[in-house]
PDB file of C-alpha atoms in Angstrom:
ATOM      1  CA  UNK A 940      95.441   2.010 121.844  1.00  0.00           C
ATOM      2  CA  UNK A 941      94.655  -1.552 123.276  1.00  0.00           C
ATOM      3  CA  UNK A 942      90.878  -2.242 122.754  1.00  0.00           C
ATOM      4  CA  UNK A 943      89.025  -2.642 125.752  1.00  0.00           C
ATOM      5  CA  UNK A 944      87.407  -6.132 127.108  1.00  0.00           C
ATOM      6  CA  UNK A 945      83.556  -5.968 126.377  1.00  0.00           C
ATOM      7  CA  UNK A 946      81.870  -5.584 129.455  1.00  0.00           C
ATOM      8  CA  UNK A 947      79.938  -8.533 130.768  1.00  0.00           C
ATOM      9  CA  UNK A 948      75.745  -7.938 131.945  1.00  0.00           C
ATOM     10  CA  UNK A 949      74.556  -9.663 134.930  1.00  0.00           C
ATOM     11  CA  UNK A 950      70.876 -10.700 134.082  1.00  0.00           C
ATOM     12  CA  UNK A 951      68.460 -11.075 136.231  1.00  0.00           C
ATOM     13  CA  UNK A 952      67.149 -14.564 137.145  1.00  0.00           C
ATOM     14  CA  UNK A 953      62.780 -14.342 136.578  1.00  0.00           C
ATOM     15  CA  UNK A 954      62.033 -17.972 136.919  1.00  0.00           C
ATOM     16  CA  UNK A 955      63.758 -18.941 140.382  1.00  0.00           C
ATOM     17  CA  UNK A 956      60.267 -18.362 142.374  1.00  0.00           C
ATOM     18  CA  UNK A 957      57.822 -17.726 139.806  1.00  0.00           C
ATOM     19  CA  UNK A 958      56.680 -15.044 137.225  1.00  0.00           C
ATOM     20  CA  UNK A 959      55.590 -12.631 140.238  1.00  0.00           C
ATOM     21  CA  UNK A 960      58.592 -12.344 142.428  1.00  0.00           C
ATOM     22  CA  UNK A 961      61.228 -10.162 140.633  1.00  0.00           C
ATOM     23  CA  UNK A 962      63.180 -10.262 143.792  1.00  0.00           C
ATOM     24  CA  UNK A 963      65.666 -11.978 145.308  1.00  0.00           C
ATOM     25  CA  UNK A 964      68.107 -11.693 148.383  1.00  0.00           C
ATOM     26  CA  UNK A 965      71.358 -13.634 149.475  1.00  0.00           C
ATOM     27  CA  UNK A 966      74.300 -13.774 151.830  1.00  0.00           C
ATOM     28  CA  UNK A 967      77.283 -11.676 149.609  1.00  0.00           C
ATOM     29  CA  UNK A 968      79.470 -15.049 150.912  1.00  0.00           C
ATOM     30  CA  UNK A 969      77.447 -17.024 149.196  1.00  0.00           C
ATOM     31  CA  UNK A 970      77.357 -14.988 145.760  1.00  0.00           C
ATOM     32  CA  UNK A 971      81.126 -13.893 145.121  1.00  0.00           C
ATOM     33  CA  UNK A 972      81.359 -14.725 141.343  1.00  0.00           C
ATOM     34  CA  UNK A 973      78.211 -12.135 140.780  1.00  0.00           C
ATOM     35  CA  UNK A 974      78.611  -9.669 143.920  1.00  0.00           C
ATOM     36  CA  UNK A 975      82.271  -9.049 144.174  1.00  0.00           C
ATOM     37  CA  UNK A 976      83.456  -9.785 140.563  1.00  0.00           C
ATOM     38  CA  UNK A 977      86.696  -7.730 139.913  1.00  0.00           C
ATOM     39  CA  UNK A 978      86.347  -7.333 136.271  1.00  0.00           C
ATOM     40  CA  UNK A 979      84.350  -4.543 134.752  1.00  0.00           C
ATOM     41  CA  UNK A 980      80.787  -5.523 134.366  1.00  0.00           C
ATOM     42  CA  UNK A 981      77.375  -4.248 135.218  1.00  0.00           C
ATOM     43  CA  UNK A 982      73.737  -5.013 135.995  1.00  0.00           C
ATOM     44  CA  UNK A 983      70.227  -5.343 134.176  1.00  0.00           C
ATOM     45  CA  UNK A 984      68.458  -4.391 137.280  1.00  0.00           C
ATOM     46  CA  UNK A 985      68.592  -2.735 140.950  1.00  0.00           C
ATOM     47  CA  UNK A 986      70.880  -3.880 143.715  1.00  0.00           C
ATOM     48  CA  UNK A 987      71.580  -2.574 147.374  1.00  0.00           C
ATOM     49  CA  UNK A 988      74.253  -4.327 149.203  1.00  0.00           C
ATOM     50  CA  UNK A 989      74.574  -3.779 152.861  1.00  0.00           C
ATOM     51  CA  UNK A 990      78.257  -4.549 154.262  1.00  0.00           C
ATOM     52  CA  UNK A 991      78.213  -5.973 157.692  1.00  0.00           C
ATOM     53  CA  UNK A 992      81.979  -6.756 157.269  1.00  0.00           C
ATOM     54  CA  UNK A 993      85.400  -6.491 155.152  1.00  0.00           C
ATOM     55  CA  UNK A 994      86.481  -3.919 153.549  1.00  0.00           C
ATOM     56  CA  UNK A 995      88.085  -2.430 149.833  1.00  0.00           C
ATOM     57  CA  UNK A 996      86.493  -0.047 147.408  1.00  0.00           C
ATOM     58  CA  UNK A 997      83.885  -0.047 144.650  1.00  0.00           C
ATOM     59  CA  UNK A 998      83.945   1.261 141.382  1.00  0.00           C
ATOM     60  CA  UNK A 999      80.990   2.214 140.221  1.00  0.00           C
ATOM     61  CA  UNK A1000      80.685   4.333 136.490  1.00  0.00           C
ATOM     62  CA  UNK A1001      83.248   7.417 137.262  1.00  0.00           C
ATOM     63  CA  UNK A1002      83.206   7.217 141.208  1.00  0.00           C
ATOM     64  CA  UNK A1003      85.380   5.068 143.488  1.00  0.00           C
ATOM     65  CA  UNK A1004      84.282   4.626 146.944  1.00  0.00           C
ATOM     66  CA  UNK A1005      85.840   3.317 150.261  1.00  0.00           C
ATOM     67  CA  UNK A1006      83.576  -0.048 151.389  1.00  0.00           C
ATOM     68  CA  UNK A1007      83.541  -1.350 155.173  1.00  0.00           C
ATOM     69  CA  UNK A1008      81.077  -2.517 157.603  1.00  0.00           C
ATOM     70  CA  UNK A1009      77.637  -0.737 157.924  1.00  0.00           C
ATOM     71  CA  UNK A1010      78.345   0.858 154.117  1.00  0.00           C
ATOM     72  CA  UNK A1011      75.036   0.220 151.926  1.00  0.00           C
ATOM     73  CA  UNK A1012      76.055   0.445 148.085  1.00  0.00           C
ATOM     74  CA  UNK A1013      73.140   1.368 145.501  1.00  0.00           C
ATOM     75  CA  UNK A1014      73.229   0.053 141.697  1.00  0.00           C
ATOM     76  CA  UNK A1015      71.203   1.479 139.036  1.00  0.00           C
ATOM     77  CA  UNK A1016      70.370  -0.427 136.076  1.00  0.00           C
ATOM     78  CA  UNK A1017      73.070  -0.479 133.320  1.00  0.00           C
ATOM     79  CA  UNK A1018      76.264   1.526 135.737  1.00  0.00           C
ATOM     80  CA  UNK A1019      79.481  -0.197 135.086  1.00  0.00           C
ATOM     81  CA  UNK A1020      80.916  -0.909 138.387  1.00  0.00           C
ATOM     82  CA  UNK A1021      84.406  -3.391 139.525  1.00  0.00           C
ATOM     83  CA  UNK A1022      84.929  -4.506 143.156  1.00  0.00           C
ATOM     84  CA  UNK A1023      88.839  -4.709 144.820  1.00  0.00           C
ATOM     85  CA  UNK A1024      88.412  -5.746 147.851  1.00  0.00           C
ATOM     86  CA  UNK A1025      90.752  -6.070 150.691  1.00  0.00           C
ATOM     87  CA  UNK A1026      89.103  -7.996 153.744  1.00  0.00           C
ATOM     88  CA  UNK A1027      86.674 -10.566 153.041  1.00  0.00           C
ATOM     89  CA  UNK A1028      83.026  -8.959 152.808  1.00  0.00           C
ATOM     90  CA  UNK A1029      79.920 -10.354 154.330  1.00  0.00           C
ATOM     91  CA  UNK A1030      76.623  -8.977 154.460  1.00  0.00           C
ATOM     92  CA  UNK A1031      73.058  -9.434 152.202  1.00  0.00           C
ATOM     93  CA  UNK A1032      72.557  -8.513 148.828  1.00  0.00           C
ATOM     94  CA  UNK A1033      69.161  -7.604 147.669  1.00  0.00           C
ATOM     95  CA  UNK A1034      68.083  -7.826 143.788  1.00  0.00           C
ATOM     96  CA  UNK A1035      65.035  -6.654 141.972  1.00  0.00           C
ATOM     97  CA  UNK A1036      63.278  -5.764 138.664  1.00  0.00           C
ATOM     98  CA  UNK A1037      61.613  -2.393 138.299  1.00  0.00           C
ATOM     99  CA  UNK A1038      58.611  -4.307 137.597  1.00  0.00           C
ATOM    100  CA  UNK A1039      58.240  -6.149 140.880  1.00  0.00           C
ATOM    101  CA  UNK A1040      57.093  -2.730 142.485  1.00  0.00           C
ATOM    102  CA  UNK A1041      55.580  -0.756 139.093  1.00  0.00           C
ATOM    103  CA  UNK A1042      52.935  -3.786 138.551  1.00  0.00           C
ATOM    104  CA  UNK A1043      51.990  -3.277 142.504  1.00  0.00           C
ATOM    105  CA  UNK A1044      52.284   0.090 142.945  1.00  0.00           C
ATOM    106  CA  UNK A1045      50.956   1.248 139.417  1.00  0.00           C
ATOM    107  CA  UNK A1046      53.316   4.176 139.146  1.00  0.00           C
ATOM    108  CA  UNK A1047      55.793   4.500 136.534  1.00  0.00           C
ATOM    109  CA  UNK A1048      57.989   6.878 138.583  1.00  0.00           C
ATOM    110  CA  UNK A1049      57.983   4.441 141.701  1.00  0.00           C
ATOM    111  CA  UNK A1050      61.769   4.188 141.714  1.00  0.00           C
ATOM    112  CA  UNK A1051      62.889   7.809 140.450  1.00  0.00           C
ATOM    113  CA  UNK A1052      61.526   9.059 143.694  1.00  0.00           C
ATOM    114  CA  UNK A1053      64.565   8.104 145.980  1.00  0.00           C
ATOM    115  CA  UNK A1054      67.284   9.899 145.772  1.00  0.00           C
ATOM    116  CA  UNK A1055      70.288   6.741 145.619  1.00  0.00           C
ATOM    117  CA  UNK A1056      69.129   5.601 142.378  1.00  0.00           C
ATOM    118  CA  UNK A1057      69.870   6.946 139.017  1.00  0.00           C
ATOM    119  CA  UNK A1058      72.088   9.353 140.854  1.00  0.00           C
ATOM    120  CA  UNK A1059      74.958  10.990 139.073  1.00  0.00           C
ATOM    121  CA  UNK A1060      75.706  14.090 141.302  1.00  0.00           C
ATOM    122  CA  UNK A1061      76.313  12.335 144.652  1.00  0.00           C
ATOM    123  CA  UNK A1062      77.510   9.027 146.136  1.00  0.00           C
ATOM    124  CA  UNK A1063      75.674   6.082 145.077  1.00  0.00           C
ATOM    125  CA  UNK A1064      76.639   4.688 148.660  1.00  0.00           C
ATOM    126  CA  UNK A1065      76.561   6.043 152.425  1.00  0.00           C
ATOM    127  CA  UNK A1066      77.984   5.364 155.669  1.00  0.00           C
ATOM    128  CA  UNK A1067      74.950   4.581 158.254  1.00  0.00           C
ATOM    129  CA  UNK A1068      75.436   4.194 162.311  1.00  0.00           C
ATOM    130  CA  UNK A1069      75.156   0.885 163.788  1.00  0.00           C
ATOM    131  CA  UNK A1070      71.432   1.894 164.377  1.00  0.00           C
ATOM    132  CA  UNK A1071      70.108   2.444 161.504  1.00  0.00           C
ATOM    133  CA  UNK A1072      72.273  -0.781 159.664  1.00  0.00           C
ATOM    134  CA  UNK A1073      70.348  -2.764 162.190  1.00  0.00           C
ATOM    135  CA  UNK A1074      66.823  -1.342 161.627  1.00  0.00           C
ATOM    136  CA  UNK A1075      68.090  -1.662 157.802  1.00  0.00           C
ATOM    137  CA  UNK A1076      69.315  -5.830 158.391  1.00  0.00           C
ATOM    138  CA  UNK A1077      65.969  -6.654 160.447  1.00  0.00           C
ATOM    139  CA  UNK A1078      64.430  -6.111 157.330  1.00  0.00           C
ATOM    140  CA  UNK A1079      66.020  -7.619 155.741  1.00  0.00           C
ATOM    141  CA  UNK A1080      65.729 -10.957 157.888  1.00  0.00           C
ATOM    142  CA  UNK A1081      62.630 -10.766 157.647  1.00  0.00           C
ATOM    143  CA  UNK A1082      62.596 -10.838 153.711  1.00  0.00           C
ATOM    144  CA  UNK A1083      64.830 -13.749 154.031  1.00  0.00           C
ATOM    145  CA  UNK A1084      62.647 -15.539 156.342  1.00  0.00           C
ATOM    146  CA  UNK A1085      59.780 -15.368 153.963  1.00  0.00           C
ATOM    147  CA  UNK A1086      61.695 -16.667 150.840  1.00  0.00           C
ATOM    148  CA  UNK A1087      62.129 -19.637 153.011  1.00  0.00           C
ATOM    149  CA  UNK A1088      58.827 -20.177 153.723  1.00  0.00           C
ATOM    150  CA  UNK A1089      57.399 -19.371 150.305  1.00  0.00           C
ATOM    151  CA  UNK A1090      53.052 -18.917 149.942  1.00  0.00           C
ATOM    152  CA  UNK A1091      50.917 -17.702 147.501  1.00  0.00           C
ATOM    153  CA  UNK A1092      50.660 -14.035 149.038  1.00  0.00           C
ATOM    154  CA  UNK A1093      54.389 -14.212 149.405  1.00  0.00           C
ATOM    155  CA  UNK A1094      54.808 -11.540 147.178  1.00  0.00           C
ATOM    156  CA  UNK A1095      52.541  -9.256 148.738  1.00  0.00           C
ATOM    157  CA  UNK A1096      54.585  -9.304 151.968  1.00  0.00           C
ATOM    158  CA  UNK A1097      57.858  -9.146 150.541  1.00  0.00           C
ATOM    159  CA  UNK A1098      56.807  -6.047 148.659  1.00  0.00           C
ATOM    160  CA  UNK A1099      55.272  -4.137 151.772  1.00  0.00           C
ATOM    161  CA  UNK A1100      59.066  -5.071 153.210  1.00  0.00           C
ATOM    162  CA  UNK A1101      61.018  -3.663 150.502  1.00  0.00           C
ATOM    163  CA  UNK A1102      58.855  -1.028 150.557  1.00  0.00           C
ATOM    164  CA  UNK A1103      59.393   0.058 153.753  1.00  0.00           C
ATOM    165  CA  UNK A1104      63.176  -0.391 153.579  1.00  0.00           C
ATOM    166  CA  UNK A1105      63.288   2.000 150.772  1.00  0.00           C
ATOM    167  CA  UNK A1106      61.541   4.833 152.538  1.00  0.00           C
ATOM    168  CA  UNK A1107      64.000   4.338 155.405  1.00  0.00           C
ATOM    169  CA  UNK A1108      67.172   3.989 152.958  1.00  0.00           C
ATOM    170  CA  UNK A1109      66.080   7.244 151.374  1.00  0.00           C
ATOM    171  CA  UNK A1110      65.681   9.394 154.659  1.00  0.00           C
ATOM    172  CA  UNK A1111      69.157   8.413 155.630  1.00  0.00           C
ATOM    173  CA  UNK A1112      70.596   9.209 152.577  1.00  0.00           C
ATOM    174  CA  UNK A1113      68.974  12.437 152.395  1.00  0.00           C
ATOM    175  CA  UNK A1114      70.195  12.870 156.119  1.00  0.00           C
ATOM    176  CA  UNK A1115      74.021  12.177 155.135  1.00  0.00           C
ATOM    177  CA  UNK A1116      73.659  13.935 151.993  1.00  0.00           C
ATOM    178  CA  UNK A1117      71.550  16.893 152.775  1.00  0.00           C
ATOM    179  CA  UNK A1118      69.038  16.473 150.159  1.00  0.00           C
ATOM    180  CA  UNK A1119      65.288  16.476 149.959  1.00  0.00           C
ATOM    181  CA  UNK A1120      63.895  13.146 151.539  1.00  0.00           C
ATOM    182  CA  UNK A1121      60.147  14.072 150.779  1.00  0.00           C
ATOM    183  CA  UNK A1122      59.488  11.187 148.098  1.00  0.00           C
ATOM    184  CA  UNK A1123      56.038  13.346 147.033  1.00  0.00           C
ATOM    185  CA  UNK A1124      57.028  16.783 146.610  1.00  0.00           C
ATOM    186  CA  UNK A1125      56.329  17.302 142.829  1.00  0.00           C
ATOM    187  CA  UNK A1126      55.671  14.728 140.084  1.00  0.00           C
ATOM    188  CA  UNK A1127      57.194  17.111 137.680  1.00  0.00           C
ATOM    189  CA  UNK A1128      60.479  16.785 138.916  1.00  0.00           C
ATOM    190  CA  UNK A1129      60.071  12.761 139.079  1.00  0.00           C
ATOM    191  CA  UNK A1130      59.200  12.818 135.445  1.00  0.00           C
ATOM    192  CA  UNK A1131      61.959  15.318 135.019  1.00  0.00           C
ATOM    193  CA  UNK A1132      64.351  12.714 136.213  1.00  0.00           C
ATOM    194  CA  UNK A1133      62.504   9.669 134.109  1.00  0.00           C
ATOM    195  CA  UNK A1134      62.828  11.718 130.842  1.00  0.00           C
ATOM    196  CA  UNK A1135      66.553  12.664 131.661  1.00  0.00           C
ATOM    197  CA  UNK A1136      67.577   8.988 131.732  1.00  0.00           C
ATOM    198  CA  UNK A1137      65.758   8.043 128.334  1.00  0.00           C
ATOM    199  CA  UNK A1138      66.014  11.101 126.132  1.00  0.00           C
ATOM    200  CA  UNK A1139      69.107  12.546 127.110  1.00  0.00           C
ATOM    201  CA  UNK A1140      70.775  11.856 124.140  1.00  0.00           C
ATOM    202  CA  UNK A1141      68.362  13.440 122.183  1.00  0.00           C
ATOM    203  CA  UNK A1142      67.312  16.270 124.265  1.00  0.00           C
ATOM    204  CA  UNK A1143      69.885  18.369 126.143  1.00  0.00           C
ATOM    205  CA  UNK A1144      68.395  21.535 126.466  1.00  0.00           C
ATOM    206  CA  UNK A1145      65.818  22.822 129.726  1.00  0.00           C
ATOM    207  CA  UNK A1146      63.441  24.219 127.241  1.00  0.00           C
ATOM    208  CA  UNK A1147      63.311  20.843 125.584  1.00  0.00           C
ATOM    209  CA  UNK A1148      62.293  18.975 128.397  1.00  0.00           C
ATOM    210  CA  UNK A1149      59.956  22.332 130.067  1.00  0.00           C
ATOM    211  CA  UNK A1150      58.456  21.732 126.475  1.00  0.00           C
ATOM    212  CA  UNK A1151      57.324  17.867 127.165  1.00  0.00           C
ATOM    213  CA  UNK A1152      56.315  18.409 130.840  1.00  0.00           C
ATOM    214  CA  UNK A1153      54.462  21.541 129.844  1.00  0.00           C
ATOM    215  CA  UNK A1154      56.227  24.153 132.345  1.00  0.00           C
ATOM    216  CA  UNK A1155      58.067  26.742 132.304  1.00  0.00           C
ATOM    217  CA  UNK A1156      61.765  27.058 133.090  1.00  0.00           C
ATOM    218  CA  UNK A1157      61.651  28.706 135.988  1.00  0.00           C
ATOM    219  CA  UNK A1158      59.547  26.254 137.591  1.00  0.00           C
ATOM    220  CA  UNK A1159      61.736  22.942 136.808  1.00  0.00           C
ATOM    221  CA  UNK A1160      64.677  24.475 138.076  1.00  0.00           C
ATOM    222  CA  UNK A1161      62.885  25.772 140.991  1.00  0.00           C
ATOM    223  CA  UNK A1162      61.891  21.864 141.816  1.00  0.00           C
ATOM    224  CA  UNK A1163      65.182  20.512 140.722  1.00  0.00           C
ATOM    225  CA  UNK A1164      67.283  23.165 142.791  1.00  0.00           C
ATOM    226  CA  UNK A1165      64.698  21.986 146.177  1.00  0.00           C
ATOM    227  CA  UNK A1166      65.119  18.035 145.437  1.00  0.00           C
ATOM    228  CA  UNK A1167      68.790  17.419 144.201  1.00  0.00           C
ATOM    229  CA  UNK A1168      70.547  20.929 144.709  1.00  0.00           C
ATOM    230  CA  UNK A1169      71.122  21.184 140.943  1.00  0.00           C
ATOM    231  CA  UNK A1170      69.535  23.346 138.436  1.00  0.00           C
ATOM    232  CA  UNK A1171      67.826  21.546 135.288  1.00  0.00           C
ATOM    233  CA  UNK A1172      70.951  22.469 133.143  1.00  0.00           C
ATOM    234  CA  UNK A1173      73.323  21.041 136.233  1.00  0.00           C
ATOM    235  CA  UNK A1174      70.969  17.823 135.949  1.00  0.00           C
ATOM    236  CA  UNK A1175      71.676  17.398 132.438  1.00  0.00           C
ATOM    237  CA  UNK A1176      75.165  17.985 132.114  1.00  0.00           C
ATOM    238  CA  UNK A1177      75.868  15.424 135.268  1.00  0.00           C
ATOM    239  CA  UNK A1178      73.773  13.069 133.661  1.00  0.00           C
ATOM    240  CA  UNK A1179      75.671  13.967 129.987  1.00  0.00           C
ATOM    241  CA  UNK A1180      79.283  13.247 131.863  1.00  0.00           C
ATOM    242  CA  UNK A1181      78.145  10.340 134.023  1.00  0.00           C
ATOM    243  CA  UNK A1182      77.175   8.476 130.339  1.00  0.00           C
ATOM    244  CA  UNK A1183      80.158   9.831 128.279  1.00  0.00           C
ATOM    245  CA  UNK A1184      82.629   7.749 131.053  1.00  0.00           C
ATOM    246  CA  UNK A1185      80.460   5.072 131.353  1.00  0.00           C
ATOM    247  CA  UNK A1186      81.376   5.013 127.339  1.00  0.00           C
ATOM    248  CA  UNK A1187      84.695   5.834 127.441  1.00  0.00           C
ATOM    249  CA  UNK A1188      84.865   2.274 129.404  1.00  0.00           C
ATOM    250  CA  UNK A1189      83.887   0.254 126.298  1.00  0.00           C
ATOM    251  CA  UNK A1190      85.215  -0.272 122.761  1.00  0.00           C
ATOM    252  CA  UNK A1191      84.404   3.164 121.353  1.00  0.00           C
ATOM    253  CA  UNK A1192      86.637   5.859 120.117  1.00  0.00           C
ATOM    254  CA  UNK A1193      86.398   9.310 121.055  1.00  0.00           C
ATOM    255  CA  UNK A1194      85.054  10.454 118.017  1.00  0.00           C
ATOM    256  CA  UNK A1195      82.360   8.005 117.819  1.00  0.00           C
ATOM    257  CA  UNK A1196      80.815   9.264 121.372  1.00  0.00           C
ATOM    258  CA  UNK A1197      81.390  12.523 120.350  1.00  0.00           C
ATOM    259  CA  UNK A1198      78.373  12.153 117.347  1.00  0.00           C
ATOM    260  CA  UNK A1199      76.362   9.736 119.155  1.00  0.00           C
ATOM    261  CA  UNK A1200      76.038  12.609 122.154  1.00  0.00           C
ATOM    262  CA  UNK A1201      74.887  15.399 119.268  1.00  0.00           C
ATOM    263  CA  UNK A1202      78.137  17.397 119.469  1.00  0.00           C
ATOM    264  CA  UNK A1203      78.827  18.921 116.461  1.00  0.00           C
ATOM    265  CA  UNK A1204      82.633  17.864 116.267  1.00  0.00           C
ATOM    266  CA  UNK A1205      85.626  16.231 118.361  1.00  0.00           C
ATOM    267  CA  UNK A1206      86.939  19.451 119.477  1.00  0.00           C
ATOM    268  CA  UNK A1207      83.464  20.852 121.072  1.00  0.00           C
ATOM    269  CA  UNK A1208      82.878  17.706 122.700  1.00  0.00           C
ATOM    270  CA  UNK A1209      86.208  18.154 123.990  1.00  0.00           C
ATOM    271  CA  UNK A1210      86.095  21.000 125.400  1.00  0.00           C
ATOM    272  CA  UNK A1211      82.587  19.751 127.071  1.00  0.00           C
ATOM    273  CA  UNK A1212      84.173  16.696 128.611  1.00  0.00           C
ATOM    274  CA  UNK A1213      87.600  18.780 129.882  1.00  0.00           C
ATOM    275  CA  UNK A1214      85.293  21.274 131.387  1.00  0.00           C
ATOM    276  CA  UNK A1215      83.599  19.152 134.232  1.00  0.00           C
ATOM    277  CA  UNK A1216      86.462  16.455 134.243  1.00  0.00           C
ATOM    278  CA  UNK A1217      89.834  18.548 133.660  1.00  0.00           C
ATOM    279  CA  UNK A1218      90.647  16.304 131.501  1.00  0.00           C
ATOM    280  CA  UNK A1219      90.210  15.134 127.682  1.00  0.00           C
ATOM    281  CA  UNK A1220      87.957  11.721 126.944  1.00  0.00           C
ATOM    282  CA  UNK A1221      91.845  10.121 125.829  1.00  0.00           C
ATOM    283  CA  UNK A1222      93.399  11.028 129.211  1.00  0.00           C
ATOM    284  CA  UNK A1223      90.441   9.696 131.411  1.00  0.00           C
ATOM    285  CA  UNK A1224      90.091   6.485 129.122  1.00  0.00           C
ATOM    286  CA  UNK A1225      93.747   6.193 129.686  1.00  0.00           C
ATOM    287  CA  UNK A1226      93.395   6.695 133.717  1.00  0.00           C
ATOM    288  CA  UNK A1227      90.781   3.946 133.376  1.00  0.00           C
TER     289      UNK A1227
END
């Protein structure tokens, strides 16, 4: 089997405004080697991309979706993702740092509370009416207007912006997608979902993680069932799949993933992989 290309990082940029403003927002016209690259690569930070017009699809990890105007696109940090597009796109692209809201808002689950990032059992992109794009793009001018005009409190502003734009990005989602859009309904479930994206190669069990957050089972899939649909053991296995492809993508056998992930040999992991993807790791990596 032909070894794959490694796949390239996109880094974020901290130095283009100053230490403070891990931010940054463009025309995609303007950015086509970084926004519409159609090799294999991924990001070290968030992205949304709103699509005014053009159209083609995005790959992004295992899911390919259909682009065109008034689609917004969500990246998580680290999902490998290749554009093939079709009609030239143009919209804005806007770029951040986890740290440009954690340091302001002081909460370490800031970001885990909207439901289009670190999602691995729905779309990481939705459809909006012309509506709410525009509500969506006139904050987004304004954003753009202040990067102009740069001032010390600056980053204060632009914050309070992107803030707002996130609440409103996560009630539509949860409209189209008919999930929870309450962003404070219980911090166990937002450290549920923090845990789940650092220890999941280590812990794949409910009881280990009703063990760290102190509750019981019952309760965490109670919470997890009202917020994403999914019961704690869904959560993991979606978020166990979602990383096997995104490995499967790179320069690793198999058999290598298959000990890395804690099965106990090729044929369990297997049978693991075939069961949510009805297929083996081999035939997917070959579909790739």
């Amino acid at each position: 089997m032909a070894l794959l290309s490694p796949i390239k990082t996109y880094q974020f940029l901290p130095c283009k405004y100053g230490p403070e403003l891990l931010l940054d927002i463009g025309r995609i016209e303007t950015l086509k080697h970084y926004v519409l690259d159609s090799t294999l690569h991924r990001l070290s930070f968030y992205e949304i991309v709103f699509i005014e017009e053009g159209s083609g699809t995005l790959a992004l990890d295992e899911s390919k979706m259909q682009i065109g105007p008034q689609t917004i696109i969500f990246t998580s940090p680290g999902q490998v993702r290749r554009w093939n597009i079709d009609a030239e796109l143009k919209g804005y692209t806007l770029f951040f740092e986890k740290d440009f809201l954690h340091l302001f808002f002081s909460d370490e689950l800031f970001l885990y509370r909207f439901q289009y990032f670190h999602q691995y059992s729905h779309p990481a992109g939705m459809q909006t009416d012309e509506t709410s794009f525009g509500k969506c793009t006139d904050l987004l001018r304004e954003i753009e207007q202040e990067f102009k005009e740069i001032q010390n409190d600056s980053n204060h502003l632009i914050r309070s912006l992107l803030y707002q734009l996130l609440i409103v990005l996560n009630r539509y989602y949860a409209a189209v997608y008919h999930v929870q859009r309450d962003t404070y309904i219980q911090a166990d479930f937002y450290r549920f979902r923090s845990m789940l994206e650092k220890r999941f190669l280590h812990d794949q069990t409910v009881e280990a993680y009703t063990r760290r957050l102190n509750v019981s089972p019952g309760f965490l899939n109670k919470i997890c069932k009202q917020f994403s649909g999914l019961s704690a053991q869904q959560m993991i296995h979606h978020k166990l799949i979602s990383e096997i492809k995104r490995q499967l993508h790179q320069n690793k056998s198999a058999k290598e993933i298959c000990y890395e992930f804690g099965f106990s040999d090729p044929s369990n992991f297997n049978r693991f992989f075939k069961k949510f993807t009805r297929m083996t790791p081999h035939q997917y990596r070959k579909n790739i």
